[in-house]
Amino acid sequence: MLKNIMKSNKEKMIVDLDKDKLPKHIAIIMDGNGRWAKKRNLPRIAGHRAGVEALRGVIKTSSDIGIKYLTLYAFSTENWKRPAEEVKGLMELLVLYLRKEIGELHNNNVKINIIGDISKLPSKAISEIDKAVNLTSNNKGLNVNIALNYGGKSDIIHAVKGICENVLDNNLQIEDICEDTFSKYLYTRGIPDPDLLIRTSGEQRISNFLLWQIAYSELWFTKVYWPDFTSEHLIEAIHDFKHRKRRFGGLK
């Protein structure tokens, strides 16, 4: 009975969405897996596994309602500081997730993109990532951008190095460098900046995520831990977004 009521509420919230005011690009800092597990006296990896289950519903709902881009902060450049056993478990979970889910994602026309320097990931993870990216490369539905070994600061440094190389090779003139030019050297080149940034778990900081790209993103924070984040929470954030006045520095 409760499940039917929740389904009914979700359906109503979706119907009430103004499709013309949907964010084109949603970015999510999926935070709180460890604390979710600790609260239940479970190992941290159990929280990460539960987080994968939450991810499935968010991707499906995003696809169903017509979101074009969904960027997920999966593993940051700072996450290497975590215990080796946890990092190993996260990488194994990534491999298992891609092997298990990529077929259905492909059938649903989802395109997988990766942002970040994946060269430092285990070879098995790189192999599965390559398979997923290649398999879905021609899909035209939801673009799921997975941030792996990603950091906003390293993204900017990576872009600066790329620009410097092209200037030194006389392929780019210094006077031609502008914001649009700079954006083309970021990991997110070709992807519009996020309209909405969501962070779970109650923390209210950016944590080195998409520092350049979120200059004018709307921010939405929730105390809900990521494993408990549902499609209803996503739609709630979108409903809140549509009431925001986005002036981009102007007065309109």
Tab-separated table of C-alpha atoms in Angstrom, residues 4-232:
chain	number	residue	atom	x	y	z
A	4	ASN	CA	1.649	2.350	-4.289
A	5	ILE	CA	1.187	5.706	-2.549
A	6	MET	CA	4.849	6.597	-3.110
A	7	LYS	CA	4.550	5.595	-6.770
A	8	SER	CA	1.430	7.728	-7.110
A	9	ASN	CA	3.170	10.752	-5.522
A	10	LYS	CA	6.151	10.332	-7.830
A	11	GLU	CA	3.914	10.135	-10.896
A	12	LYS	CA	2.061	13.279	-9.833
A	13	MET	CA	5.315	15.162	-9.264
A	14	ILE	CA	6.489	14.156	-12.740
A	15	VAL	CA	3.223	15.260	-14.331
A	16	ASP	CA	3.504	18.616	-12.544
A	17	LEU	CA	6.954	19.260	-14.005
A	18	ASP	CA	7.138	22.023	-16.577
A	19	LYS	CA	9.148	20.339	-19.323
A	20	ASP	CA	10.148	23.742	-20.710
A	21	LYS	CA	11.811	24.648	-17.395
A	22	LEU	CA	13.760	21.459	-16.837
A	23	PRO	CA	17.473	21.860	-16.158
A	24	LYS	CA	19.366	20.662	-19.201
A	25	HIS	CA	22.301	19.501	-17.084
A	26	ILE	CA	22.233	18.228	-13.494
A	27	ALA	CA	25.435	17.518	-11.555
A	28	ILE	CA	25.379	15.494	-8.329
A	29	ILE	CA	27.872	15.140	-5.484
A	30	MET	CA	26.834	11.696	-4.228
A	31	ASP	CA	27.818	12.043	-0.572
A	32	GLY	CA	27.064	10.129	2.606
A	33	ASN	CA	27.619	6.464	1.725
A	34	GLY	CA	30.053	5.920	4.608
A	35	ARG	CA	27.875	7.634	7.186
A	36	TRP	CA	24.826	5.701	5.939
A	37	ALA	CA	26.737	2.464	6.565
A	38	LYS	CA	28.098	3.570	9.945
A	39	LYS	CA	24.586	4.417	11.126
A	40	ARG	CA	23.649	0.803	10.414
A	41	ASN	CA	26.840	-0.710	11.872
A	42	LEU	CA	27.882	-1.862	8.394
A	43	PRO	CA	31.273	-1.632	6.651
A	44	ARG	CA	31.749	1.462	4.482
A	45	ILE	CA	31.722	-0.594	1.284
A	46	ALA	CA	28.138	-1.599	2.095
A	47	GLY	CA	27.221	2.061	1.891
A	48	HIS	CA	28.861	2.330	-1.519
A	49	ARG	CA	26.915	-0.709	-2.728
A	50	ALA	CA	23.688	0.873	-1.501
A	51	GLY	CA	24.699	4.055	-3.300
A	52	VAL	CA	24.833	2.138	-6.578
A	53	GLU	CA	21.211	1.102	-6.055
A	54	ALA	CA	20.225	4.747	-5.581
A	55	LEU	CA	22.090	5.643	-8.752
A	56	ARG	CA	20.005	3.249	-10.824
A	57	GLY	CA	16.763	5.047	-9.954
A	58	VAL	CA	18.202	8.524	-10.486
A	59	ILE	CA	19.524	7.647	-13.946
A	60	LYS	CA	16.215	6.074	-14.965
A	61	THR	CA	14.163	9.030	-13.763
A	62	SER	CA	16.509	11.533	-15.405
A	63	SER	CA	16.154	9.663	-18.677
A	64	ASP	CA	12.379	9.312	-18.369
A	65	ILE	CA	11.697	13.011	-17.758
A	66	GLY	CA	14.035	14.291	-20.456
A	67	ILE	CA	17.176	15.495	-18.674
A	68	LYS	CA	19.927	15.700	-21.290
A	69	TYR	CA	23.079	15.611	-19.113
A	70	LEU	CA	23.717	14.022	-15.709
A	71	THR	CA	27.199	14.380	-14.198
A	72	LEU	CA	28.076	12.200	-11.207
A	73	TYR	CA	30.999	12.761	-8.828
A	74	ALA	CA	32.038	9.126	-8.394
A	75	PHE	CA	35.710	9.300	-7.362
A	76	SER	CA	37.705	12.459	-6.721
A	77	THR	CA	41.444	13.104	-6.933
A	78	GLU	CA	41.366	13.349	-3.123
A	79	ASN	CA	39.672	9.973	-2.652
A	80	TRP	CA	43.010	8.200	-3.106
A	81	LYS	CA	43.723	9.299	0.485
A	82	ARG	CA	41.124	6.841	1.766
A	83	PRO	CA	42.168	3.418	3.151
A	84	ALA	CA	43.592	1.185	0.408
A	85	GLU	CA	40.975	-1.480	1.083
A	86	GLU	CA	38.143	0.996	0.537
A	87	VAL	CA	39.681	2.313	-2.690
A	88	LYS	CA	40.129	-1.264	-3.925
A	89	GLY	CA	36.494	-1.994	-3.094
A	90	LEU	CA	35.317	1.119	-4.938
A	91	MET	CA	37.226	0.144	-8.064
A	92	GLU	CA	35.824	-3.385	-7.933
A	93	LEU	CA	32.344	-1.953	-7.485
A	94	LEU	CA	32.845	0.264	-10.536
A	95	VAL	CA	33.777	-2.771	-12.637
A	96	LEU	CA	30.807	-4.773	-11.385
A	97	TYR	CA	28.417	-1.874	-11.964
A	98	LEU	CA	29.494	-1.373	-15.573
A	99	ARG	CA	29.395	-5.094	-16.350
A	100	LYS	CA	25.949	-5.468	-14.843
A	101	GLU	CA	24.264	-2.264	-15.975
A	102	ILE	CA	25.802	-1.302	-19.313
A	103	GLY	CA	23.485	-3.532	-21.365
A	104	GLU	CA	20.349	-1.955	-19.937
A	105	LEU	CA	21.813	1.545	-20.140
A	106	HIS	CA	22.637	0.964	-23.797
A	107	ASN	CA	19.139	-0.385	-24.503
A	108	ASN	CA	17.735	2.790	-22.935
A	109	ASN	CA	19.805	4.953	-25.296
A	110	VAL	CA	22.035	6.262	-22.469
A	111	LYS	CA	25.474	7.540	-23.474
A	112	ILE	CA	28.367	7.093	-21.030
A	113	ASN	CA	31.119	9.719	-20.883
A	114	ILE	CA	34.064	9.928	-18.483
A	115	ILE	CA	35.599	13.113	-17.099
A	116	GLY	CA	38.890	12.992	-15.226
A	117	ASP	CA	42.252	11.251	-15.583
A	118	ILE	CA	41.439	7.543	-15.640
A	119	SER	CA	45.008	6.520	-16.500
A	120	LYS	CA	45.702	5.970	-12.795
A	121	LEU	CA	42.783	3.545	-12.348
A	122	PRO	CA	43.311	-0.244	-12.267
A	123	SER	CA	43.539	-1.849	-15.724
A	124	LYS	CA	40.299	-3.821	-15.208
A	125	ALA	CA	38.423	-0.607	-14.484
A	126	ILE	CA	39.909	1.141	-17.519
A	127	SER	CA	38.957	-1.817	-19.708
A	128	GLU	CA	35.320	-1.795	-18.549
A	129	ILE	CA	35.140	1.984	-18.926
A	130	ASP	CA	36.418	1.770	-22.496
A	131	LYS	CA	33.850	-0.915	-23.329
A	132	ALA	CA	31.008	1.159	-21.873
A	133	VAL	CA	32.064	4.352	-23.636
A	134	ASN	CA	32.528	2.618	-26.983
A	135	LEU	CA	29.281	0.647	-26.773
A	136	THR	CA	27.161	3.713	-26.004
A	137	SER	CA	29.051	6.275	-28.101
A	138	ASN	CA	26.293	6.679	-30.698
A	139	ASN	CA	23.384	6.835	-28.265
A	140	LYS	CA	21.248	9.991	-28.362
A	141	GLY	CA	19.439	9.883	-25.025
A	142	LEU	CA	20.635	10.873	-21.547
A	143	ASN	CA	24.365	11.652	-21.347
A	144	VAL	CA	25.757	10.234	-18.086
A	145	ASN	CA	29.113	11.814	-17.304
A	146	ILE	CA	30.989	9.873	-14.634
A	147	ALA	CA	33.693	11.884	-12.847
A	148	LEU	CA	36.541	9.480	-12.013
A	149	ASN	CA	39.850	10.609	-10.546
A	150	TYR	CA	38.427	14.065	-11.130
A	151	GLY	CA	39.119	17.332	-9.342
A	152	GLY	CA	38.110	20.853	-10.316
A	153	LYS	CA	41.599	22.232	-9.686
A	154	SER	CA	43.308	19.476	-11.681
A	155	ASP	CA	40.780	20.024	-14.478
A	156	ILE	CA	41.788	23.700	-14.704
A	157	ILE	CA	45.512	22.861	-14.584
A	158	HIS	CA	44.980	20.241	-17.308
A	159	ALA	CA	43.303	22.911	-19.449
A	160	VAL	CA	46.079	25.454	-18.835
A	161	LYS	CA	48.734	22.925	-19.879
A	162	GLY	CA	46.795	22.131	-23.048
A	163	ILE	CA	46.504	25.817	-23.921
A	164	CYS	CA	50.218	26.423	-23.232
A	165	GLU	CA	51.213	23.536	-25.491
A	166	ASN	CA	49.112	24.916	-28.343
A	167	VAL	CA	50.494	28.423	-27.861
A	168	LEU	CA	54.074	27.088	-27.909
A	169	ASP	CA	53.274	25.094	-31.069
A	170	ASN	CA	51.827	28.244	-32.669
A	171	ASN	CA	48.414	26.582	-32.964
A	172	LEU	CA	46.800	29.173	-30.687
A	173	GLN	CA	47.381	32.883	-30.227
A	174	ILE	CA	47.351	34.326	-26.704
A	175	GLU	CA	44.955	37.101	-27.739
A	176	ASP	CA	42.460	34.458	-28.911
A	177	ILE	CA	42.143	32.907	-25.444
A	178	CYS	CA	38.714	33.615	-23.964
A	179	GLU	CA	36.219	31.785	-21.746
A	180	ASP	CA	34.860	29.756	-24.664
A	181	THR	CA	38.375	28.784	-25.718
A	182	PHE	CA	39.316	27.779	-22.172
A	183	SER	CA	36.186	25.614	-21.838
A	184	LYS	CA	37.257	23.581	-24.862
A	185	TYR	CA	40.342	22.386	-22.973
A	186	LEU	CA	38.433	21.129	-19.928
A	187	TYR	CA	37.409	17.497	-19.447
A	188	THR	CA	33.818	18.676	-19.984
A	189	ARG	CA	34.442	20.154	-23.446
A	190	GLY	CA	31.315	19.897	-25.562
A	191	ILE	CA	29.116	19.548	-22.465
A	192	PRO	CA	27.037	22.547	-21.332
A	193	ASP	CA	27.677	23.840	-17.824
A	194	PRO	CA	25.399	22.424	-15.106
A	195	ASP	CA	22.156	24.286	-14.477
A	196	LEU	CA	21.642	22.528	-11.149
A	197	LEU	CA	24.147	21.086	-8.672
A	198	ILE	CA	22.808	18.693	-6.024
A	199	ARG	CA	24.731	17.574	-2.943
A	200	THR	CA	23.452	14.964	-0.532
A	201	SER	CA	24.302	14.194	3.141
A	202	GLY	CA	23.879	17.672	4.616
A	203	GLU	CA	27.292	19.018	3.665
A	204	GLN	CA	27.188	22.437	2.000
A	205	ARG	CA	30.427	22.725	0.077
A	206	ILE	CA	31.609	22.058	-3.464
A	207	SER	CA	34.541	19.741	-2.629
A	208	ASN	CA	36.623	20.568	-5.705
A	209	PHE	CA	33.876	19.590	-8.174
A	210	LEU	CA	33.460	21.366	-11.536
A	211	LEU	CA	34.894	24.619	-10.175
A	212	TRP	CA	34.927	26.402	-13.535
A	213	GLN	CA	31.675	24.918	-14.802
A	214	ILE	CA	29.387	25.748	-11.855
A	215	ALA	CA	30.015	29.521	-11.888
A	216	TYR	CA	26.265	30.122	-12.357
A	217	SER	CA	24.769	26.782	-11.361
A	218	GLU	CA	21.868	26.720	-8.913
A	219	LEU	CA	22.810	24.800	-5.740
A	220	TRP	CA	20.480	22.405	-3.913
A	221	PHE	CA	21.479	20.684	-0.676
A	222	THR	CA	19.714	17.916	1.197
A	223	LYS	CA	20.486	16.127	4.480
A	224	VAL	CA	19.516	12.804	2.904
A	225	TYR	CA	22.441	10.390	2.565
A	226	TRP	CA	23.064	9.292	-1.012
A	227	PRO	CA	21.876	5.657	-0.553
A	228	ASP	CA	18.491	7.047	0.592
A	229	PHE	CA	18.257	9.562	-2.263
A	230	THR	CA	15.286	8.631	-4.439
A	231	SER	CA	13.676	9.773	-7.654
A	232	GLU	CA	11.266	11.792	-5.513
